[in-house]
Short mmCIF file of C-alpha atoms and ligand atoms in Angstrom, two decimals:
data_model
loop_
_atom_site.label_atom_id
_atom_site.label_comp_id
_atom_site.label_asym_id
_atom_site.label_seq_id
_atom_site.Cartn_x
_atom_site.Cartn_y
_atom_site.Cartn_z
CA UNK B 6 -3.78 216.72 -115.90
CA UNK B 7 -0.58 217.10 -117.98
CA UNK B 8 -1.34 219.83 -120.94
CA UNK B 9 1.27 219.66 -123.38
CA UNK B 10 1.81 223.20 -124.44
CA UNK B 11 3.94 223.72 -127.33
CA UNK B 12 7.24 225.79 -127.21
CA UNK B 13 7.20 228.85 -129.66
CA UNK B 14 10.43 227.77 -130.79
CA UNK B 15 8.77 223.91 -131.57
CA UNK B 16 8.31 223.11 -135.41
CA UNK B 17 6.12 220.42 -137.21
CA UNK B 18 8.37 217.69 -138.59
CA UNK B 19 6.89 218.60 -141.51
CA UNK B 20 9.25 222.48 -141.28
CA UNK B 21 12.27 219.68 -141.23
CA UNK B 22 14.48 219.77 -144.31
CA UNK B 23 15.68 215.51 -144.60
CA UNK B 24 19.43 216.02 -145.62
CA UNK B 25 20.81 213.32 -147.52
CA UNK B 26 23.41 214.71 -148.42
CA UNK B 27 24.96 215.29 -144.57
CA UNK B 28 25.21 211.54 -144.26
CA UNK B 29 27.22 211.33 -147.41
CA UNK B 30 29.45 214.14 -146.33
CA UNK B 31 30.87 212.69 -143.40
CA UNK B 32 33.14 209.95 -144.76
CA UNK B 33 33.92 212.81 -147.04
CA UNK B 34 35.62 215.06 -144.32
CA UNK B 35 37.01 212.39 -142.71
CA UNK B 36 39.03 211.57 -145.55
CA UNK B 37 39.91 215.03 -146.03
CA UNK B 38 41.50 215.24 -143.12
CA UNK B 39 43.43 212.49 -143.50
CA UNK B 40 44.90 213.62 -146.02
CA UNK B 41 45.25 216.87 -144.78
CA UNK B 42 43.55 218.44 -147.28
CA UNK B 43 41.52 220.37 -144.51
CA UNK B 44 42.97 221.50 -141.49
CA UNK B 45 42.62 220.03 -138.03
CA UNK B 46 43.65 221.59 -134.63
CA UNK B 47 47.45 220.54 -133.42
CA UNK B 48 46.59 218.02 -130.54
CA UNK B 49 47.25 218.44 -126.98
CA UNK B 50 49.86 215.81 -127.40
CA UNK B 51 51.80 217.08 -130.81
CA UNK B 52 51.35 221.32 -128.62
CA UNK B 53 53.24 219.31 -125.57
CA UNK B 54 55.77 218.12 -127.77
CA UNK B 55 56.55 220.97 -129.33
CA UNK B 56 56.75 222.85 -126.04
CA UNK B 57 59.26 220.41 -124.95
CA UNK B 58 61.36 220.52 -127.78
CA UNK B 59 61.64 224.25 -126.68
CA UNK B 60 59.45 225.78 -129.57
CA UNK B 61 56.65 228.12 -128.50
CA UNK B 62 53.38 228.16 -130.56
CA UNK B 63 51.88 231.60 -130.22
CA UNK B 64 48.51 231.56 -129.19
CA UNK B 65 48.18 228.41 -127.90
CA UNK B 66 47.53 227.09 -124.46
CA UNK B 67 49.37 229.69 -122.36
CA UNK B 68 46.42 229.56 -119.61
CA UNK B 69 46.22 225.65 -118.87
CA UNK B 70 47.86 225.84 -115.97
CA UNK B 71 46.10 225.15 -112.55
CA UNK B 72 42.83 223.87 -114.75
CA UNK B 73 42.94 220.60 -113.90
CA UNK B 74 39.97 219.87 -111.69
CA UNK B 75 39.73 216.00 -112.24
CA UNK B 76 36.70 215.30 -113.88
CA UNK B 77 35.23 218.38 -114.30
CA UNK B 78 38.95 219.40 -116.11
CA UNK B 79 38.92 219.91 -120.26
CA UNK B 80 41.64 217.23 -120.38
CA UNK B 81 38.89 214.38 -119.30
CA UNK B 82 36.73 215.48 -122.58
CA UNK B 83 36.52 213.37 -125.36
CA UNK B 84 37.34 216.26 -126.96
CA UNK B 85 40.56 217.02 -125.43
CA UNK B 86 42.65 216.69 -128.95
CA UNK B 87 41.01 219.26 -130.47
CA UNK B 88 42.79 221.91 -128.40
CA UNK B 89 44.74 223.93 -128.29
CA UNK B 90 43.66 225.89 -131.70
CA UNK B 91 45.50 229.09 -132.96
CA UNK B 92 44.34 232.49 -131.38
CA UNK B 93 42.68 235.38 -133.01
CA UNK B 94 44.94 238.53 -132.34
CA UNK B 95 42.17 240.44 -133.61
CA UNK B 96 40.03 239.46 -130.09
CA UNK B 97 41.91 240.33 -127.32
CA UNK B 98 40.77 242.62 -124.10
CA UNK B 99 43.02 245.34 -123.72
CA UNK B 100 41.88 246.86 -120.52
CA UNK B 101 41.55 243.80 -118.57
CA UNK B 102 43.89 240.82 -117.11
CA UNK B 103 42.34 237.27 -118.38
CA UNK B 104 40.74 235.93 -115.59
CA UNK B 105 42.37 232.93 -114.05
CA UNK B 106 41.45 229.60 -115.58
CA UNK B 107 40.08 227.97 -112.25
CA UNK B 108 38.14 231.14 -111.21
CA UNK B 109 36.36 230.35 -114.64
CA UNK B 110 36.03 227.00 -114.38
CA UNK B 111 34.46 226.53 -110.80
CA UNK B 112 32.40 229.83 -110.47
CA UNK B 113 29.03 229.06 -112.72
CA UNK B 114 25.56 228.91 -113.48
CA UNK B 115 24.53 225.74 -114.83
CA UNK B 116 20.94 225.25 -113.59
CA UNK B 117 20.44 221.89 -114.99
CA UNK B 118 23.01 220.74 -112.41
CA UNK B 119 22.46 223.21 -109.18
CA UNK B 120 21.66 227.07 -109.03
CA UNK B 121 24.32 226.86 -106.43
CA UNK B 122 27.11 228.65 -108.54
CA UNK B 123 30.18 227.19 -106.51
CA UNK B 124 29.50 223.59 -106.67
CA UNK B 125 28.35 223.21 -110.64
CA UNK B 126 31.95 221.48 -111.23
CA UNK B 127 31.25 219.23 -108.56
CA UNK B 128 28.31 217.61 -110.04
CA UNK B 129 29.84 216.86 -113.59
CA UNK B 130 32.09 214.43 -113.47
CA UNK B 131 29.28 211.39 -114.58
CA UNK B 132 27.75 213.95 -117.18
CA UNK B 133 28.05 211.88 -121.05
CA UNK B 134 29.65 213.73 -123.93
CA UNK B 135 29.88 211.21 -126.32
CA UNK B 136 28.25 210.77 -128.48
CA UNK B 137 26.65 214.10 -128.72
CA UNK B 138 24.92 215.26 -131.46
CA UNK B 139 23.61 218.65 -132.44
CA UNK B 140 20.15 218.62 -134.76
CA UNK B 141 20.19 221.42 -136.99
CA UNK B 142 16.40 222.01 -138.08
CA UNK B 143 13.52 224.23 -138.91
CA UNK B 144 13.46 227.03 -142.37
CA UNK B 145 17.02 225.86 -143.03
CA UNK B 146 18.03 224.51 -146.81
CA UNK B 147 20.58 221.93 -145.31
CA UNK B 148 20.06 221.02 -142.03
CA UNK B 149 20.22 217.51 -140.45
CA UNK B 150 22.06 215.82 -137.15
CA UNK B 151 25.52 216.38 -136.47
CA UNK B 152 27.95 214.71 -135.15
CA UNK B 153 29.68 217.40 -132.50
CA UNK B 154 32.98 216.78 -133.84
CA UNK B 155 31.73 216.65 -137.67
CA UNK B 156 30.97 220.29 -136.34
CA UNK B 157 34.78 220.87 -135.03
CA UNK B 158 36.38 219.53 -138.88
CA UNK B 159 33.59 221.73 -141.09
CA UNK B 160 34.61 225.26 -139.57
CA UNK B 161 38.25 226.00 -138.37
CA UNK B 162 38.37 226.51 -134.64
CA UNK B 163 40.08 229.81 -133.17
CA UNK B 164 40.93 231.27 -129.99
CA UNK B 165 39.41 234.73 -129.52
CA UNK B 166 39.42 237.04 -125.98
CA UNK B 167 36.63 237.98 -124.81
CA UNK B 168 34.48 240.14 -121.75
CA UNK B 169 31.66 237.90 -120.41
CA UNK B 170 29.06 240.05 -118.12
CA UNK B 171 26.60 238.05 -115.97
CA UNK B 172 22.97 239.80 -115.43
CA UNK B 173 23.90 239.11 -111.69
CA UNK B 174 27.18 241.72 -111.85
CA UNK B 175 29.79 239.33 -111.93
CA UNK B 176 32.63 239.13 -114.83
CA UNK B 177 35.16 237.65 -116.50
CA UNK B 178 37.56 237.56 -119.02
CA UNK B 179 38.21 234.27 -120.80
CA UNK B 180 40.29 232.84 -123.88
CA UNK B 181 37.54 230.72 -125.49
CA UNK B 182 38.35 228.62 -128.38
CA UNK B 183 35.16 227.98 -131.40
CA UNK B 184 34.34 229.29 -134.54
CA UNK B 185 32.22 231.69 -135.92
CA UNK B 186 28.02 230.82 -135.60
CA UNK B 187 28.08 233.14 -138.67
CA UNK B 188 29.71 230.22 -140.24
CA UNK B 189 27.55 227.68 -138.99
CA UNK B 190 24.46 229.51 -140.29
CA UNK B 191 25.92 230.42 -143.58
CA UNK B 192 26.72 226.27 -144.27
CA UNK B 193 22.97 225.19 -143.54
CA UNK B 194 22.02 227.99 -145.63
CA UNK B 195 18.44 229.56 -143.79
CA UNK B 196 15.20 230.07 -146.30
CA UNK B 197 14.57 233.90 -147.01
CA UNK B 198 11.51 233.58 -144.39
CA UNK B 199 14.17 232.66 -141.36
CA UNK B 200 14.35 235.75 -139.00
CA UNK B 201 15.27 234.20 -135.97
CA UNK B 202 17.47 231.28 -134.34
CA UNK B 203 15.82 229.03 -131.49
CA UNK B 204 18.69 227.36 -129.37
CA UNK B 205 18.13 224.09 -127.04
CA UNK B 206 20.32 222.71 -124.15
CA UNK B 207 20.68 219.15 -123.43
CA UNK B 208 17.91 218.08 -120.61
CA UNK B 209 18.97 215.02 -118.99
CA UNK B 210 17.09 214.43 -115.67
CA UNK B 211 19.30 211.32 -114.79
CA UNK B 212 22.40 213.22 -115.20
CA UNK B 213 21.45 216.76 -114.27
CA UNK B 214 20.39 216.81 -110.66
CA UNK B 215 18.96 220.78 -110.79
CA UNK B 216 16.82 219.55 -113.95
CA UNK B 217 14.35 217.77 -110.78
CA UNK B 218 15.06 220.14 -107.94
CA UNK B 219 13.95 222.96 -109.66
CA UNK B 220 10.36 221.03 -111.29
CA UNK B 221 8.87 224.77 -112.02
CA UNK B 222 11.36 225.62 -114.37
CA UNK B 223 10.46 225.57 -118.14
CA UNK B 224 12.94 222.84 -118.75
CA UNK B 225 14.72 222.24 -121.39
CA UNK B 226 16.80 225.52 -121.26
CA UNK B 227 16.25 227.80 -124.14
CA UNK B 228 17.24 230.72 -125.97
CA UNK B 229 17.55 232.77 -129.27
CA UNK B 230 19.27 235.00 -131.43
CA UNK B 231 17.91 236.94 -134.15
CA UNK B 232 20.09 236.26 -137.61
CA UNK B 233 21.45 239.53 -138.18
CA UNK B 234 22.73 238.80 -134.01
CA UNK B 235 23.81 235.38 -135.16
CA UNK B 236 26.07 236.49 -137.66
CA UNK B 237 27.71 238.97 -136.47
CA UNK B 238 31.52 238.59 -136.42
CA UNK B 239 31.30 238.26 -132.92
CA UNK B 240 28.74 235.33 -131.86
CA UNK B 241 31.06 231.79 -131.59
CA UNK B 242 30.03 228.46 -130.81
CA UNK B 243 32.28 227.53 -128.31
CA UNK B 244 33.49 224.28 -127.87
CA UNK B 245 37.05 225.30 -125.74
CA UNK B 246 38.39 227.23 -123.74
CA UNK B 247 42.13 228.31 -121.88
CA UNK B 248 43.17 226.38 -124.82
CA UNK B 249 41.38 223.04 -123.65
CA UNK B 250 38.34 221.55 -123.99
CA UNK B 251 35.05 223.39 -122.39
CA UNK B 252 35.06 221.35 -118.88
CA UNK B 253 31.37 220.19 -118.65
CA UNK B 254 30.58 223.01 -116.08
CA UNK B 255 30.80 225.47 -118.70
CA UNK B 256 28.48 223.95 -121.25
CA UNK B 257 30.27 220.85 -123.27
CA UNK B 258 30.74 219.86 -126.16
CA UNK B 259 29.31 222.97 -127.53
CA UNK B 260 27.69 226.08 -126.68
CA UNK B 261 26.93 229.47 -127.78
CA UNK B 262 28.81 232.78 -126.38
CA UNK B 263 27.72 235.96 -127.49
CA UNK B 264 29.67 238.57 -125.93
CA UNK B 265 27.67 241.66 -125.96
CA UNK B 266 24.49 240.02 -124.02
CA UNK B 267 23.99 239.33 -120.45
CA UNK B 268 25.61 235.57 -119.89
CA UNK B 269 22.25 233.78 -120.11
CA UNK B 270 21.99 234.28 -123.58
CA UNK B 271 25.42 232.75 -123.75
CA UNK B 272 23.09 228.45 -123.65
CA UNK B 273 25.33 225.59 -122.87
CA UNK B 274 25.69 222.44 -124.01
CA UNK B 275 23.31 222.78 -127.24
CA UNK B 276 21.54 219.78 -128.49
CA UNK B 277 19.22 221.52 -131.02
CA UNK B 278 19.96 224.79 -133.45
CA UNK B 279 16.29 225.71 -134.88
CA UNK B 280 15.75 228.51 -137.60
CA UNK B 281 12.36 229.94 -137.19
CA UNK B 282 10.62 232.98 -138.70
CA UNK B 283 9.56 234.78 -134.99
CA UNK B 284 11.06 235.48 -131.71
CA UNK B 285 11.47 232.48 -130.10
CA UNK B 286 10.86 232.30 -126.34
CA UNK B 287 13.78 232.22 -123.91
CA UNK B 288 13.91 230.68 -120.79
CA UNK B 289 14.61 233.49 -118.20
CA UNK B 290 12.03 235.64 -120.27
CA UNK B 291 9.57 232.91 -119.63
CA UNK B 292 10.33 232.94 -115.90
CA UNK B 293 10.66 236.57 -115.35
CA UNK B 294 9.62 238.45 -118.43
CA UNK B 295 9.98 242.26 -116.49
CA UNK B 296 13.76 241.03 -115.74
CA UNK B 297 15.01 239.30 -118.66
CA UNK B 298 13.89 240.68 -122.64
CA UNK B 299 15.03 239.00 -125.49
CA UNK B 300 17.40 240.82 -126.94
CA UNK B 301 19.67 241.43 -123.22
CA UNK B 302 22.12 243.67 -124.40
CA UNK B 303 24.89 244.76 -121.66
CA UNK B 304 23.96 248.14 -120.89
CA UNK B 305 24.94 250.12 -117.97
CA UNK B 306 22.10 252.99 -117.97
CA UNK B 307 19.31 250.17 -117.92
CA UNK B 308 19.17 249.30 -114.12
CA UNK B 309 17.92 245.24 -113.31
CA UNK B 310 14.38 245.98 -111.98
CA UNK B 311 16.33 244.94 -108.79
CA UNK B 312 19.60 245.98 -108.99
CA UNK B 313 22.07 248.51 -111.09
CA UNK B 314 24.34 247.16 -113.66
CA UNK B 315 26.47 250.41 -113.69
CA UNK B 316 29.25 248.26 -112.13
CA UNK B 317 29.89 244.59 -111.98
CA UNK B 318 32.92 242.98 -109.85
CA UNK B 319 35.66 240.75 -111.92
CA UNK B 320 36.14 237.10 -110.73
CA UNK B 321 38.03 236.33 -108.86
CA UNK B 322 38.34 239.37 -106.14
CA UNK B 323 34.99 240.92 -107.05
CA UNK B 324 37.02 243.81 -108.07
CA UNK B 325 34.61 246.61 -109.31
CA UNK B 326 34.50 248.23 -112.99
CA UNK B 327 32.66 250.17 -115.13
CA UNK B 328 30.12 248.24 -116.93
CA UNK B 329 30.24 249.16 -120.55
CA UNK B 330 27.33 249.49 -123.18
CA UNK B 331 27.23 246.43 -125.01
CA UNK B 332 29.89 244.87 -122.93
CA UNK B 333 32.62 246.80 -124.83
CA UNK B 334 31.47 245.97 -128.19
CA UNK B 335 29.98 248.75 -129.56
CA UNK B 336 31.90 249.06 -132.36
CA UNK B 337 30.98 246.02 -133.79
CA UNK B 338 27.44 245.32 -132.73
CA UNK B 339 26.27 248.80 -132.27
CA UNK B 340 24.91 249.31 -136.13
CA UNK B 341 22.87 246.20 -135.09
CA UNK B 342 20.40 248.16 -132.87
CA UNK B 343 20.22 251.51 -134.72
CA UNK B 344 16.55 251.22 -135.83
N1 LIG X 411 21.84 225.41 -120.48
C1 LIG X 411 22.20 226.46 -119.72
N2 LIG X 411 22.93 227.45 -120.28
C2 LIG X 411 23.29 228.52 -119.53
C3 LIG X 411 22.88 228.64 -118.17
C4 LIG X 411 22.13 227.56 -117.61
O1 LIG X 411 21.76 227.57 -116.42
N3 LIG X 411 21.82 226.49 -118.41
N4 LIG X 411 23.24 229.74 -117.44
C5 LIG X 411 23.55 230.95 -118.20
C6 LIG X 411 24.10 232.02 -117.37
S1 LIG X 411 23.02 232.86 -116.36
C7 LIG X 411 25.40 232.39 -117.44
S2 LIG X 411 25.99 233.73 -116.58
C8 LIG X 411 26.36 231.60 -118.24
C9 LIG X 411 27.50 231.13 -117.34
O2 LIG X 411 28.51 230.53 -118.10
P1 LIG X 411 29.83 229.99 -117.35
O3 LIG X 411 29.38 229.09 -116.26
O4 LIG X 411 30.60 229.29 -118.42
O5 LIG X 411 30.52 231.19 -116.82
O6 LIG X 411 25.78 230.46 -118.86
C10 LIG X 411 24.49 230.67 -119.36
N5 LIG X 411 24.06 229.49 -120.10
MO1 LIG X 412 24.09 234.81 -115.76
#
């Protein structure tokens, strides 16, 4: 017998704000840009040129090199000519050399595809990114479906350097290029009774193998944030990075990356953005609720019921570092957690 039990993060279509007014908008912006009244990313093709006519544009694209893995490469998006996009000087790691663009791009967890973390990029070629929309729903004043690119011309896209600390010990550092989800939450503008922010991944059966093999998983993939997280000056959607497109392997068109959590808050390709008024459920916390809390701040004195995350080991030589509280962040995201 087949018991549909609702997810927390599930809302009546009654909760759904209808937005007219998003329709009417998009011819809007794409006359604006036309007329380049708002701004839009230099292309892949007008960055080349430039670098061939011997001018350097600062911040852009310096970490394309050795990133093209065919299919699973940024340059076979449909979203290729968004990138590069200027970087943010104000995000850079100090301590730490970027990590090299195919380490990043071939080392991941993707379980809609395989848990196997070495072959992710190997199963992506086929997966669909266009058209890809993003459904924007739940205690929000002007929500509605997106187009993903409608997305990419409403909020100007940046470059910004960040840590990224998997649960398992490995890290990285990677260039990723988005914009602020603070952005994104102030446009759709949340009712005073929002507290929270439910986040959905695309769940494909027929073009995600791992989606089957793994049937005990509560599919689709899930996660949340709570809004004061969400806006914080450091949470992006990410739709880029090393100055390219996200390859699919790393959650295209459009995903969330919120540096000061363990990676698995970080959800991939995101189909649905839900404003809700509790903690939602996640789907590791589901699975394991003793191993994986909600909130999944970095922090080195908390010890994984099964392993320590004093140290982790950068891609790609596993070298070992200090693991920092909130993943280096402190600073920003510390006044967050005070209470
Ligand atoms: N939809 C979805 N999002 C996901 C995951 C996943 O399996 N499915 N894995 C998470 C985990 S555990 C990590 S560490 C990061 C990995 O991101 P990367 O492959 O870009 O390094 O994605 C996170 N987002
Ligand atoms: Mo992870």
């Amino acid at each position: 017998m087949l018991i549909k039990i609702p997810k927390r993060w599930e809302l009546p279509e009654s909760a759904v704000t209808p937005r007219k007014l998003v329709e009417a908008r998009r011819p809007l912006v794409a006359s604006m840009q036309k007329e380049g009244l708002i701004g839009r990313a230099m292309t892949r093709r007008e960055a080349l040129k430039l670098a061939a006519a011997g001018t350097t544009m600062a911040g852009c694209g310096q970490y394309i090199k050795g990133l093209d893995t065919g299919a699973a490469s940024g340059l076979s998006s449909p979203y290729a000519d968004w990138f590069p996009v200027p970087r943010n000087k104000a995000y850079e790691v100090p301590e730490r050399a970027v990590t090299d663009g195919v380490s990043a791009t071939t080392h991941n967890n993707f379980y809609e595809f395989t848990v196997s973390k070495s072959d992710v990029w190997k199963l992506v070629g086929d997966f669909e990114l266009e058209p890809w929309t993003v459904e924007i729903t739940g205690l929000v004043a002007n929500g509605g479906t997106f187009g993903v690119e409608d997305l990419f011309a409403l909020f100007d896209m940046e470059e910004r350097i960040y840590r990224f600390r998997c649960v398992e010990t490995w890290a990285m550092t990677v260039p990723w290029s988005g914009f602020p989800l603070a952005k994104l939450v102030e446009y759709v503008d949340p009712l005073p009774e929002a507290t929270h922010i439910a986040f959905i991944s695309k769940n494909d059966p027929e073009q995600m193998p791992g989606v089957s093999a793994n049937p005990g998983y509560p599919w689709p993939y899930y996660e949340g944030l709570r809004i004061d997280e969400a806006t914080n000056e450091l949470a992006m959607m990410v739709a880029g990075m090393y100055g390219e497109a996200l390859p699919r392997q790393n959650g295209a068109p459009l995903r969330v990356i919120v540096p000061w959590k363990y990676g698995y808050k970080s959800i991939k390709s995101v189909v649905r953005i839900a404003f809700v008024n509790k903690q939602p459920g996640t789907f590791w916390n589901t699975i394991a609720p003793d191993e994986y809390g909600f909130l999944s701040n970095v922090d080195p004195s908390v010890p994984h019921p099964r392993w320590s995350q004093a140290t982790e080991r950068l891609l790609p030589d596993g070298q070992e570092v200090d693991t920092m509280l909130y993943n280096g962040y402190e600073a920003e995201v510390s006044a967050l957690y005070s209470g």
